[in-house]
Structures are given as C-alpha cells and as structure tokens.
XYZ file of C-alpha atoms in Angstrom:
661
model
C 0.168 0.182 0.620
C 1.258 3.915 -0.802
C 2.903 5.999 2.771
C 1.994 9.399 2.587
C 5.674 11.129 1.904
C 6.802 11.853 5.156
C 9.167 14.403 3.066
C 7.668 16.292 0.157
C 9.072 13.955 -3.682
C 11.835 16.281 -4.676
C 11.265 16.110 -8.772
C 15.183 15.816 -10.508
C 13.941 13.709 -13.163
C 15.634 10.950 -14.244
C 18.570 11.665 -11.498
C 18.996 8.617 -11.645
C 20.261 8.063 -14.829
C 22.928 9.814 -14.668
C 22.616 11.384 -17.739
C 20.104 12.781 -20.811
C 19.176 10.200 -22.980
C 16.673 11.256 -25.413
C 12.683 11.258 -24.948
C 11.122 9.091 -28.773
C 8.034 9.360 -30.379
C 5.689 6.110 -28.752
C 5.897 5.139 -32.787
C 9.642 4.541 -33.199
C 9.382 3.360 -29.219
C 6.854 0.482 -30.053
C 8.310 -0.329 -32.863
C 12.253 -0.290 -32.204
C 13.028 0.012 -29.059
C 10.714 -3.253 -27.483
C 12.503 -3.560 -23.034
C 11.617 0.138 -23.170
C 8.217 -0.178 -24.845
C 7.626 -2.251 -22.451
C 9.161 -0.697 -19.343
C 7.112 2.059 -20.349
C 3.592 0.519 -20.838
C 4.271 -2.140 -17.041
C 5.475 1.195 -15.071
C 2.782 3.522 -16.399
C 0.524 0.568 -15.686
C 1.522 0.681 -12.197
C 1.164 4.059 -11.354
C -2.227 3.898 -11.854
C -2.394 1.163 -10.008
C -1.680 2.270 -7.057
C 0.902 -0.399 -7.159
C 3.689 1.810 -6.157
C 5.068 2.227 -3.313
C 4.455 5.802 -2.411
C 1.734 7.429 -2.083
C 2.735 10.699 -4.193
C 3.998 9.393 -7.293
C 0.447 7.485 -7.828
C -1.385 8.643 -10.896
C -4.371 10.068 -9.487
C -1.621 11.672 -7.200
C 0.081 13.409 -9.998
C -2.689 14.075 -12.019
C -4.387 15.604 -9.630
C -1.885 18.357 -9.694
C -3.299 19.972 -13.497
C -7.105 20.827 -11.292
C -9.177 18.227 -9.281
C -9.253 16.774 -6.672
C -8.759 20.886 -4.680
C -6.020 18.723 -2.307
C -2.996 19.078 -1.746
C 0.188 17.016 -3.774
C 1.388 14.269 -1.466
C 4.733 15.212 -2.641
C 4.610 18.672 -1.774
C 4.099 18.495 2.068
C 3.825 22.309 4.293
C 4.877 22.768 8.138
C 2.035 24.172 10.766
C 3.593 27.779 10.407
C 3.576 28.140 6.546
C -0.506 27.298 7.089
C -1.317 29.919 9.350
C -4.310 32.440 8.337
C -5.096 35.636 7.656
C -3.592 37.243 4.431
C -0.899 39.403 3.824
C 1.757 39.731 0.628
C 4.850 38.812 3.406
C 2.676 35.665 4.631
C 4.417 32.109 3.305
C 1.001 30.814 4.624
C -0.552 33.067 0.812
C 2.142 33.521 -1.228
C 2.691 29.201 -0.513
C -0.955 28.594 -0.047
C -2.054 25.099 0.930
C -3.324 23.609 -1.403
C -1.125 24.537 -3.573
C -2.520 23.277 -6.644
C -2.150 25.859 -9.745
C -4.618 24.801 -12.092
C -1.341 24.300 -15.345
C -1.027 27.760 -15.232
C -3.126 28.367 -18.362
C -3.193 31.575 -19.942
C 0.301 32.670 -18.305
C 3.409 33.690 -19.307
C 4.729 30.677 -17.405
C 2.370 27.983 -19.395
C 5.155 26.021 -21.111
C 7.893 26.255 -17.792
C 5.198 25.299 -15.324
C 4.444 22.346 -17.384
C 7.969 21.335 -18.130
C 9.161 19.845 -14.408
C 5.649 18.026 -14.539
C 5.966 15.965 -17.084
C 9.576 15.328 -15.986
C 7.095 14.195 -12.412
C 5.624 11.359 -14.105
C 9.135 10.435 -16.953
C 10.647 10.361 -12.409
C 7.871 7.852 -11.366
C 7.945 5.852 -14.424
C 11.505 5.854 -14.370
C 12.042 4.825 -10.858
C 9.123 2.156 -11.730
C 11.029 1.171 -14.476
C 14.117 0.167 -12.598
C 12.532 -2.157 -10.090
C 11.020 -4.370 -13.377
C 14.089 -4.309 -14.667
C 15.196 -5.532 -11.511
C 12.944 -7.773 -11.424
C 13.276 -9.578 -14.435
C 16.798 -9.480 -14.798
C 16.190 -12.129 -11.541
C 14.019 -14.086 -13.752
C 15.765 -13.996 -16.918
C 19.240 -13.571 -16.237
C 20.174 -13.274 -19.761
C 19.230 -10.079 -20.443
C 19.234 -8.906 -17.133
C 21.392 -6.034 -19.131
C 19.209 -4.877 -21.449
C 16.979 -4.996 -19.185
C 18.490 -2.437 -16.658
C 20.079 -0.987 -19.586
C 16.255 0.514 -21.122
C 15.719 1.641 -17.574
C 17.955 3.400 -18.156
C 17.572 4.967 -20.528
C 13.535 5.422 -20.678
C 12.596 8.366 -20.803
C 9.062 9.835 -21.714
C 7.823 8.971 -24.832
C 5.935 11.966 -27.131
C 2.965 11.939 -29.496
C 4.143 14.107 -32.880
C 0.143 15.955 -33.500
C 1.196 17.984 -36.206
C 3.218 15.217 -38.668
C 2.479 15.046 -41.525
C 0.781 11.630 -42.170
C -2.256 12.236 -38.093
C -4.153 13.873 -41.074
C -4.236 10.085 -42.738
C -3.845 8.252 -40.260
C -5.226 9.288 -37.312
C -3.447 8.099 -33.292
C -1.300 5.257 -33.870
C -3.684 2.009 -32.661
C -0.628 1.894 -29.860
C -2.494 4.751 -28.195
C -6.844 4.013 -28.975
C -6.489 0.396 -28.129
C -7.307 -1.620 -24.972
C -5.552 -4.140 -24.896
C -1.780 -3.717 -25.494
C 0.675 -6.157 -26.766
C 4.379 -6.254 -24.442
C 7.034 -8.181 -22.949
C 7.461 -10.382 -20.068
C 11.165 -10.807 -19.057
C 11.761 -13.276 -21.058
C 11.083 -11.106 -24.807
C 8.046 -13.489 -24.960
C 5.135 -12.096 -26.525
C 1.974 -11.341 -23.355
C -1.000 -8.904 -24.094
C -2.055 -7.005 -21.193
C -4.723 -3.398 -20.774
C -3.583 -0.967 -22.228
C -3.033 2.253 -19.609
C -2.884 4.444 -22.768
C -5.904 4.081 -23.610
C -7.541 5.109 -20.361
C -7.503 5.222 -16.526
C -9.349 3.736 -14.151
C -9.978 5.503 -10.438
C -9.125 3.618 -7.583
C -10.611 3.266 -5.083
C -13.608 5.035 -7.001
C -14.313 8.131 -7.886
C -13.311 10.953 -5.825
C -16.061 13.353 -4.082
C -15.883 16.790 -5.304
C -15.971 16.061 -9.495
C -18.834 16.958 -11.126
C -20.733 16.766 -14.052
C -20.070 19.612 -16.182
C -22.827 19.907 -19.576
C -23.146 21.954 -22.758
C -25.796 23.211 -24.896
C -26.048 19.678 -26.666
C -25.221 17.437 -23.586
C -23.331 16.142 -20.079
C -19.545 15.203 -19.883
C -20.441 12.965 -16.763
C -17.601 13.129 -14.773
C -19.171 13.075 -11.526
C -20.450 9.585 -13.245
C -17.230 7.491 -15.447
C -15.508 5.583 -13.614
C -13.023 6.192 -15.861
C -11.690 8.191 -18.860
C -13.303 8.972 -22.142
C -12.252 10.330 -25.850
C -16.019 11.766 -27.077
C -18.440 10.055 -24.772
C -21.731 10.101 -25.763
C -24.297 11.970 -22.804
C -24.984 9.040 -21.817
C -23.967 8.239 -17.106
C -22.569 4.200 -18.299
C -19.663 6.426 -20.552
C -18.314 5.108 -23.866
C -14.956 6.428 -25.779
C -16.557 6.948 -30.031
C -12.884 5.685 -31.815
C -14.399 6.678 -34.462
C -15.781 10.499 -34.156
C -12.623 10.534 -32.311
C -9.812 9.378 -35.329
C -12.572 12.185 -37.661
C -11.699 14.644 -35.218
C -7.691 13.898 -34.935
C -7.549 13.646 -38.488
C -9.127 16.422 -39.017
C -7.068 18.816 -36.774
C -3.693 17.159 -38.200
C -3.950 19.060 -42.051
C -3.920 22.310 -40.310
C -2.441 22.572 -37.687
C 1.133 22.652 -38.741
C 0.605 24.879 -40.561
C -0.092 26.882 -36.841
C 2.900 25.475 -35.662
C 5.369 26.482 -39.091
C 3.899 29.942 -38.194
C 5.490 30.056 -34.953
C 8.665 29.841 -36.138
C 8.850 32.571 -38.499
C 8.845 35.074 -36.328
C 11.500 37.557 -37.413
C 14.476 37.582 -35.049
C 14.678 40.996 -34.313
C 11.560 41.528 -31.352
C 11.192 42.428 -28.189
C 12.688 39.134 -26.947
C 10.072 39.459 -23.931
C 6.550 40.302 -26.959
C 8.122 37.524 -28.795
C 8.162 35.203 -25.809
C 4.220 35.392 -25.043
C 3.505 35.573 -28.358
C 4.992 32.309 -28.750
C 3.878 31.100 -25.204
C 0.322 31.393 -23.705
C -2.984 32.056 -25.063
C -3.809 35.220 -22.899
C -5.114 39.197 -23.662
C -2.244 41.200 -25.765
C -3.893 43.570 -28.989
C -0.929 43.496 -30.147
C -1.078 39.336 -30.527
C -2.984 38.666 -34.055
C 0.089 37.151 -36.486
C 0.750 34.188 -35.262
C -1.328 31.103 -33.387
C 0.817 30.882 -28.677
C 1.318 27.431 -28.023
C -1.399 27.635 -26.401
C -3.740 27.734 -27.854
C -2.454 25.338 -30.726
C -2.269 22.699 -27.600
C -5.791 23.398 -27.024
C -6.328 22.710 -30.017
C -6.221 18.903 -29.235
C -6.828 19.105 -26.164
C -10.830 19.887 -27.897
C -9.027 17.455 -30.446
C -8.753 14.411 -28.530
C -11.303 14.697 -25.223
C -14.440 15.871 -27.648
C -17.771 15.517 -24.703
C -15.121 13.252 -22.549
C -12.094 14.437 -20.072
C -9.325 15.714 -22.588
C -10.922 18.486 -22.900
C -11.457 19.570 -19.369
C -8.160 21.684 -17.888
C -10.042 19.984 -14.416
C -9.644 15.877 -15.118
C -7.764 16.585 -18.206
C -4.743 14.694 -17.545
C -6.967 11.809 -15.741
C -6.462 10.230 -19.547
C -3.747 8.919 -20.279
C -2.122 11.273 -23.241
C -2.184 13.190 -21.219
C 1.324 13.398 -20.572
C 1.890 12.004 -23.694
C 0.009 15.501 -25.126
C 2.743 17.223 -22.992
C 5.868 15.553 -23.523
C 4.612 16.733 -27.237
C 4.274 20.582 -26.969
C 7.795 20.596 -23.865
C 9.558 18.827 -27.563
C 8.013 21.993 -29.306
C 8.836 24.861 -27.016
C 12.989 22.545 -27.066
C 12.639 23.745 -30.725
C 11.273 26.779 -30.703
C 14.403 28.175 -27.529
C 17.028 26.697 -29.270
C 16.081 27.964 -32.491
C 15.550 31.307 -30.893
C 18.033 31.164 -27.847
C 17.243 34.657 -26.933
C 13.378 34.979 -26.564
C 12.760 34.903 -23.073
C 10.310 36.556 -20.251
C 12.676 38.739 -18.752
C 10.695 41.461 -16.554
C 7.589 42.533 -18.806
C 7.292 43.374 -22.647
C 9.884 46.974 -23.947
C 7.255 49.739 -25.357
C 9.344 50.561 -28.510
C 7.867 53.887 -28.423
C 10.598 55.061 -25.843
C 11.904 51.897 -25.170
C 10.507 52.327 -21.183
C 9.465 49.228 -19.490
C 5.728 49.084 -19.593
C 4.492 46.072 -18.762
C 5.087 43.656 -16.328
C 3.713 40.070 -16.385
C 1.104 39.022 -13.754
C -0.630 36.513 -13.063
C -3.996 36.008 -10.257
C -1.639 33.773 -7.833
C -3.476 30.444 -5.545
C -5.505 29.511 -7.472
C -8.341 27.304 -6.322
C -7.933 30.136 -2.607
C -7.421 33.768 -2.526
C -6.474 36.155 -5.552
C -4.422 38.402 -5.971
C -2.223 40.527 -8.952
C 1.073 39.798 -8.673
C 4.099 40.074 -10.840
C 6.098 37.404 -11.901
C 10.422 36.952 -12.540
C 11.663 34.196 -14.023
C 13.807 33.843 -10.026
C 13.488 34.097 -6.664
C 10.209 33.395 -4.643
C 8.045 35.309 -7.731
C 9.346 33.016 -9.555
C 8.362 30.066 -8.644
C 6.499 27.035 -10.323
C 4.318 25.985 -6.703
C 3.796 22.718 -6.423
C 6.952 21.514 -7.135
C 10.025 21.620 -5.590
C 13.943 20.688 -6.087
C 16.655 18.933 -3.572
C 17.174 21.814 -1.954
C 13.283 22.049 -0.733
C 12.532 24.936 -3.408
C 10.324 25.346 -6.460
C 11.897 24.796 -9.684
C 11.265 28.638 -11.496
C 11.509 29.678 -14.654
C 14.902 30.582 -15.297
C 15.718 27.068 -14.521
C 13.581 24.923 -16.710
C 15.551 26.878 -19.790
C 16.832 25.288 -22.306
C 17.681 21.153 -22.509
C 21.954 21.609 -23.930
C 24.949 18.950 -23.459
C 27.456 20.178 -20.849
C 26.811 23.286 -20.610
C 26.939 24.081 -16.625
C 24.791 27.879 -16.884
C 21.881 24.980 -17.861
C 19.662 23.734 -15.248
C 20.230 19.805 -15.247
C 17.118 18.018 -17.041
C 18.134 14.654 -17.790
C 16.341 14.013 -20.693
C 16.974 15.936 -24.368
C 14.717 14.493 -27.864
C 15.981 12.456 -30.626
C 17.010 13.882 -33.979
C 14.034 15.601 -35.954
C 15.696 17.300 -39.309
C 19.329 17.144 -38.139
C 18.843 19.719 -35.272
C 19.754 18.194 -31.802
C 18.249 19.948 -29.263
C 20.693 19.394 -26.240
C 23.732 20.728 -28.591
C 24.682 24.427 -29.296
C 24.619 25.916 -32.740
C 25.921 28.826 -34.738
C 22.717 32.499 -35.272
C 22.850 30.527 -39.744
C 22.609 26.468 -38.683
C 19.209 28.054 -35.676
C 18.568 30.060 -39.267
C 18.571 26.261 -40.828
C 16.385 24.700 -38.762
C 13.396 27.301 -39.293
C 13.279 27.273 -42.160
C 13.196 22.689 -42.183
C 11.062 23.325 -39.320
C 7.951 24.941 -41.120
C 8.211 23.668 -44.101
C 8.260 20.638 -42.641
C 5.144 21.458 -40.854
C 3.896 22.647 -44.085
C 3.565 26.850 -43.703
C 6.339 27.457 -46.538
C 5.317 30.788 -48.435
C 8.444 31.076 -50.990
C 7.491 27.520 -51.891
C 3.713 28.935 -52.984
C 4.799 32.147 -54.653
C 6.986 30.003 -56.347
C 4.196 27.006 -57.454
C 1.813 30.019 -58.953
C 1.745 29.487 -62.875
C 2.619 32.074 -65.315
C -0.673 32.664 -65.906
C -1.722 32.930 -62.151
C 0.507 36.090 -61.545
C -0.619 37.944 -63.902
C -3.676 37.616 -62.125
C -1.524 38.688 -58.482
C 0.034 41.674 -59.794
C -2.074 43.760 -58.788
C -2.083 42.722 -55.636
C 1.579 45.230 -54.056
C 4.184 44.425 -51.511
C 6.174 46.958 -49.903
C 9.508 47.087 -50.923
C 12.052 45.239 -48.198
C 14.336 48.092 -48.663
C 11.931 50.799 -47.032
C 10.144 48.812 -44.499
C 14.028 48.160 -42.791
C 14.777 45.260 -43.879
C 18.238 43.521 -42.819
C 20.442 43.910 -46.114
C 20.380 40.781 -48.481
C 16.358 40.846 -47.914
C 14.101 41.029 -51.081
C 10.391 40.584 -51.005
C 8.170 38.446 -53.510
C 6.740 40.972 -55.528
C 2.874 40.251 -56.323
C 2.545 37.472 -53.776
C 1.217 38.189 -50.083
C 0.502 34.836 -47.672
C -3.330 35.584 -45.298
C -3.951 34.405 -41.900
C -6.864 34.941 -39.915
C -7.260 36.447 -36.710
C -9.167 35.434 -34.503
C -9.372 36.570 -30.647
C -11.768 35.053 -28.189
C -13.481 35.186 -24.772
C -11.817 32.484 -22.724
C -15.373 31.935 -20.403
C -18.412 32.232 -23.318
C -19.766 29.406 -22.963
C -19.156 27.782 -19.807
C -16.695 25.202 -20.961
C -13.914 24.101 -23.839
C -15.014 25.339 -27.238
C -13.920 26.536 -30.525
C -14.197 29.054 -33.248
C -13.980 26.891 -36.790
C -13.186 28.449 -40.024
C -15.416 27.035 -43.303
C -13.494 27.443 -47.373
C -17.458 28.277 -49.235
C -17.991 27.748 -52.927
C -20.843 26.769 -54.532
C -21.720 22.968 -53.053
C -18.224 22.881 -51.204
C -17.070 23.018 -48.229
C -13.872 22.717 -46.789
C -12.618 23.251 -43.073
C -9.524 25.581 -42.866
C -8.475 24.824 -39.462
C -10.027 26.759 -35.510
C -8.972 28.536 -32.803
C -9.412 26.253 -29.866
C -10.501 27.724 -26.361
C -9.342 25.653 -23.434
C -10.823 26.682 -20.123
C -12.870 25.472 -16.721
C -16.856 26.166 -16.115
C -18.049 28.565 -14.444
C -19.017 26.777 -11.618
C -15.430 26.319 -10.723
C -13.809 27.033 -8.319
C -10.618 28.368 -9.709
C -10.449 32.000 -8.044
C -8.327 33.309 -10.702
C -10.045 31.637 -13.312
C -13.443 33.414 -12.033
C -11.081 37.255 -12.201
C -10.845 36.746 -15.627
C -13.708 35.498 -16.526
C -14.861 38.938 -14.583
C -12.282 40.552 -16.652
C -13.323 38.830 -19.929
C -10.107 37.663 -20.538
C -8.960 36.988 -24.453
C -8.222 33.896 -26.215
C -6.347 34.635 -29.717
C -5.471 32.698 -32.406
C -4.618 32.638 -36.301
C -5.792 30.366 -39.336
C -3.520 30.926 -42.428
C -5.480 30.041 -45.377
C -4.182 27.684 -47.867
C -2.540 28.720 -50.330
C -4.723 26.863 -53.447
C -7.943 28.413 -51.800
C -6.122 31.706 -52.072
C -4.530 31.617 -55.873
C -7.887 30.199 -56.458
C -10.246 32.941 -55.794
C -7.041 35.390 -56.779
C -7.317 34.654 -59.871
C -10.908 33.905 -59.926
C -11.090 37.523 -58.621
C -9.252 38.500 -61.491
C -9.941 37.152 -64.043
C -12.396 38.722 -66.252
C -12.490 41.794 -64.235
C -9.786 44.397 -64.891
C -10.654 47.744 -62.362
C -9.825 44.595 -59.113
C -8.436 46.385 -56.509
C -6.452 43.974 -53.976
C -9.787 45.819 -51.199
C -12.013 43.998 -54.250
C -9.969 40.882 -53.992
C -9.992 40.683 -50.652
C -13.549 41.766 -50.181
C -14.433 38.548 -52.616
C -11.845 36.376 -50.579
C -13.224 37.340 -47.109
C -16.954 36.775 -48.671
C -16.039 32.735 -49.717
C -15.464 32.518 -45.798
C -17.603 31.088 -42.809
C -17.402 30.074 -39.610
C -18.576 29.220 -36.550
C -18.990 28.163 -32.727
C -18.533 24.708 -31.465
C -18.766 23.247 -27.957
C -17.375 19.673 -27.539
C -20.448 18.220 -28.350
C -19.596 18.790 -32.019
C -23.205 20.998 -31.017
C -22.705 24.086 -34.068
C -23.571 27.380 -31.348
C -23.247 30.013 -33.859
C -22.451 30.694 -37.787
C -21.654 33.121 -39.567
C -21.053 34.465 -43.224
C -18.238 36.070 -43.931
C -18.117 39.574 -45.903
C -20.395 42.671 -44.884
C -22.687 41.185 -48.413
C -25.031 39.204 -45.630
C -28.291 40.389 -43.856
C -29.026 41.780 -41.493
C -29.290 39.396 -37.660
C -31.960 40.440 -35.893
C -31.104 41.437 -32.626
C -33.271 37.916 -31.182
C -31.645 36.181 -33.848
C -27.596 37.632 -32.947
C -25.162 36.284 -30.379
C -24.487 38.886 -27.675
C -21.794 40.320 -27.642
C -20.317 39.757 -24.231
C -19.622 36.057 -25.713
C -19.454 36.920 -28.655
C -15.957 36.320 -30.687
C -14.026 40.091 -30.463
C -12.341 39.927 -33.305
C -12.225 37.294 -36.581
C -10.236 39.608 -38.090
C -8.065 38.772 -42.013
C -4.803 39.641 -41.932
C -1.610 39.869 -44.935
C 1.481 39.956 -45.058
C 4.432 40.636 -47.774
C 6.855 38.272 -47.327
C 11.518 38.673 -48.510
C 13.887 36.008 -48.911
C 17.300 36.360 -49.350
C 19.062 34.542 -52.120
C 19.994 31.170 -49.979
C 17.309 28.857 -50.220
C 18.255 27.746 -46.628
C 17.365 30.540 -44.862
C 14.092 31.386 -43.703
C 12.021 34.023 -45.284
C 11.237 36.609 -43.387
C 7.747 38.134 -42.830
C 6.250 41.943 -43.125
C 4.514 44.284 -43.805
C 1.345 43.580 -41.762
C -1.708 44.484 -42.755
C -5.446 44.195 -41.426
C -7.577 44.045 -43.186
C -12.369 43.954 -43.284
C -13.195 41.871 -40.262
C -14.962 38.482 -41.451
C -18.808 39.262 -39.673
C -19.640 42.933 -39.584
C -23.195 41.129 -39.419
C -22.783 39.318 -36.500
C -22.931 35.622 -35.919
C -26.551 33.955 -35.780
C -27.276 31.478 -32.811
C-alpha cells in the first residue's frame, strides 16, 4: 500500500540515470525499442493501479495536480507555520497557499515553463518503477539482465507528434486507442495486457468533488464515469467513440501544422519578452494577431482528443493518460523553439517600443483555488516559483531553471532528458545563428507552412492575376540587408480573438471555405477553459475581466490562389481591396462546443443579410475579433535561410453583421 511521504517529493527528473537520454516518439519506442516499450507500458500501468510504494507518485496524485481533486499534492507537504491564516504579502500562507494547486498555469506566461517540470515528475515516477521492474526481470531471466537494466536507465517519457504530416491520413496510432497492448515479458515472450495509454480507471472510486459539466447539447458525467473517456456520448455509463475520435484527430492534423509552422516564422528583432509571450500563452494582448501561441495550439489537441470527455476539461484532462504524451510533445516544440530563438525570453516584462521604457510586467492571479491577488511574475526568486514542484534543496523550480536542454552547459539546470534528432536538429547542442535560421526553415517547411514555395508554385498565368497585390519594398520596410520582397505575393491569415469563459466550458471557432456546393474546413482556434462553477479563483477573476484567447489561422495557398485568380479574371478594375472582399465572402465560421454542437454561425462579408437582435449572438460571448490579415514575404538568395514575413496589414472583419444563433 502506498504511503504518504514524510517529506516533499523532489522533482529531479531521471537524475538516477546520471546523464540525459532522448525522449522518443511512442511509435518509435514500440517499433524499435521493445525493452523500453515494455518497461514504459508496465510502469505506467503500475502507477495507475497504485502498485507503487510512494503515494505522491501514484497516477491519481500526479494527474490531480492539474485540477481536481482540490487537495494538496502529497509530494508538496508544508509545515504548520506555512498554513497560517490572514492574507499578507510577506506571509508564507499566502505566497505558498494550501492546497498548492495551480491548475496547469494556463493563460499565463509560465504555461510552458510550469508544464516542463510537470512532465519531468511523471517521467521520474515511471523511471523509478521501471528500474524495479528491470531488476525483477533480470532476476527472472539472467541472460536478459543487462538489456533490461540498460533499457530502464535510458527510458524517458515518450511523445506523440500530433502535427506530423502523416497524422492527417493515419490519425492516432493503435497503441494510443486500443484497449489491449502487446509487450514483452522478462523472457521476451509477447504478453497481451490492458493498455494504460488508452484510458485510466480511478482507484478507490470516483472522488467526491468530481462534478458533471454540461454543454448546450449534452453532458460530461465526470461524477459518474469510473474511467477516462474520449468523445463520449451524453450518457452516465460513458464510452469512447473511437471513430469520432479518429475523425477529429485527422481533421485537426490537416491544418494545425501550419499554425505551428507560423511560430517558427517570427523575425529575429522582436522585443524578447513580447516574442516569448506570443510563442507561449494565449492570453490577452491587443498586438498578438499574427501567430497562434503554443498554448492555443495545444488547446486544439485537448479538444480533438477529448470531445465530450476528459481531455477537453482542464480539471479532468490529466486523468486521460494521453495528456502526458501530449505535453511531452508540447515540451518538444518548446525545446525546438527555444533552441531556434535562444535570446527570446520572458524577462520581467515588455519594452515599450515607442520610448524604449519598461511598460508592462507579467502578472498572474496567484493561489488559483484560494486567495486571489494580482502578483508580478519574475523568472527567478519567490515570484518565479513553479508550484508545487520542489527541488532537492526544498525550494520550488523557477522558470529560469526550466530553460534549455543543452548538454554539458553548466549554466543550464540539469534535466536529464533531451529529444531525438529532428531534421538534423539536436536541441541539446548549441549552434550558430546561421544553423538556427536554417533549422527554422526546415521546421516550418516540414509542418506545411512554406510561403516562398507557394509563391514559386504559381503558374505564369496566375502570376498575372496576382499583379495587383501590393508588397512594400524590403529596403523601404527596413528589413536586414540581403532580404528581397517577393513581388505581388502575400500570405493570408485570419486572426481570431475569443472570450475565454464564453460558454461555460471548452469551445472552438472553426473557419470554413465555401465555394458553390463545396465546403472545406480551413482551421480552428480552441479555448481550453474551466466551467463557471469551478472554484478556480484566478479563472473567476479572468472571467470577470473578460479575458481573451487569441489565435491565427493561415489560409491555404491553393484556396487563396484560386480566389485571387477568380477575383481578377474578367475584372480589369480589380484592386487589392476588392480581392480581399471576394476572399472574405467565401469564408464562413462557426462556434462549436466540445460535443460537436454548433452554437452559432456566420457568413463572411458585409453583403450578408442583417441579423435581428433576438437571433444574434450576444456581444458578451461573441468573438472579440475575426479579421483578415496579410503580410508580404521577403527572402534571401540562400535557399536554406527562412523567409521574413513583413508589412503586416489588417483588412476587414469577416463577420461585420455578427453571428447567427
């Protein structure tokens, strides 16, 4: 029986291994590393079944850090003097509240940094169990002892790259959805066991504070479901609709790579803190229009996997075993991004470009489920603490310590993991600025966002149709030496801003292209949010402040090219403005809840019929912005160097008459 620890559980990752080994994809692990795969699956199953002698690292305890149950994590035990009452900034009770729940640090610049030690925690827990299993297997089969012990030492938590090009055709691999899985036993004989990557069953019953979450067309019965489900019907018995799950995953994969690729198209001369914020979280910033932050992109996967199920709700998401493979993948993207942009960092806030003075500091509603106040966030010190993850010295991890995975760099805090090589990129090795630029192009090209290739693919006849599309000269725009604009070519992006707490649960805005009888999904932005009844006090404060989540949906080149050509054909007086209007008219949007129910719809353009007040979506829950943006594209003579997106222009709002209920 697992016991409550007498002291904190220190999150040090796989320090027991002594050196860093790679996290690899779950498919690669299953196919090419059967020893590791067997240990990983068996260890995941053991911590889920509470067959572990440390209560703090049972799955229920680790998953509960992200939301329910609202109790202090057993690995972060506090002394009595830290449990006093009456708020004061210097009182440890308030700066180290009990229970120490911070719900994933969403809507904050610490989104990426908080989740890094969180994945390290479960990686560490599984590594400890894997070491014991390897020892037992080695005693059973002495001839395999060295292989099992080596596999346990090298085992790191795997990821699943949900944006990889093949996912649009293949969806989730069977290992992530099948109820049973084959693994080796001690003697390398195949054994079929329940698959701990497919679902999790609560041990000891459903916690008392689990509550149902309703949508306009159904309910997620979290108070009744004894295990995790994905895309469950509105039924107290619950089930996973695997067909709908695969449909949603494939549909999402068709465009999410472009959103991800756009993140690696950031210029190199932005304010570092502003750039880091645009990469990281999806909270309010009126200037954040051209990019989908990693937090917003990650929210789409929560919705695609969860549907009317656990992954769609922040309070319950971590009880789906897929959660940690998802966040290992998010961390891999962070590792690639921070490797490509090593100078971009949160610092202590934004610099105002108008007078070069510090004008904006990071703040967070601290004590997510307790006292609420607006505290400044810093990368280090007490205000940089990432609760509830403690280091061996008893202090909490801070954001500065989470940076980088460089090998043999004494300035980098040791984490004992890296990622396998990707497109020739090793995130644990330092590189020149030129190497990093070349890597950025490889990354955004791999994920399907390659503007220069799209421009080159225009036929000669199509280039004539684009001749009225203006681009500011690169020199006039002040671009670095060597950049030249691509004449008469722009990339098109729809910027979206959505109220975080509009519909009492996670929901999405979906953009579609309509031409005749054809209707094609282009992309989406998902809001990953807690319901109004959640006791998350920081969420309540953001709700009352009307917090906004933003994202960007790149329009596919084939659609834009078709519309530009059509707009210009037979119309010698066509202008950039008339073409923009023609593009907008071909677009429509919908707000959709987690069950797939359409909440509201809209047709693009200002020529649509007016909507009466009784049929119009309220301004309090309607998107704050859905607008078309375009940018010019500049490139150098070096085909290995990334392009520069510049000359951004905001055009018309897509839905000036509103959304129809």
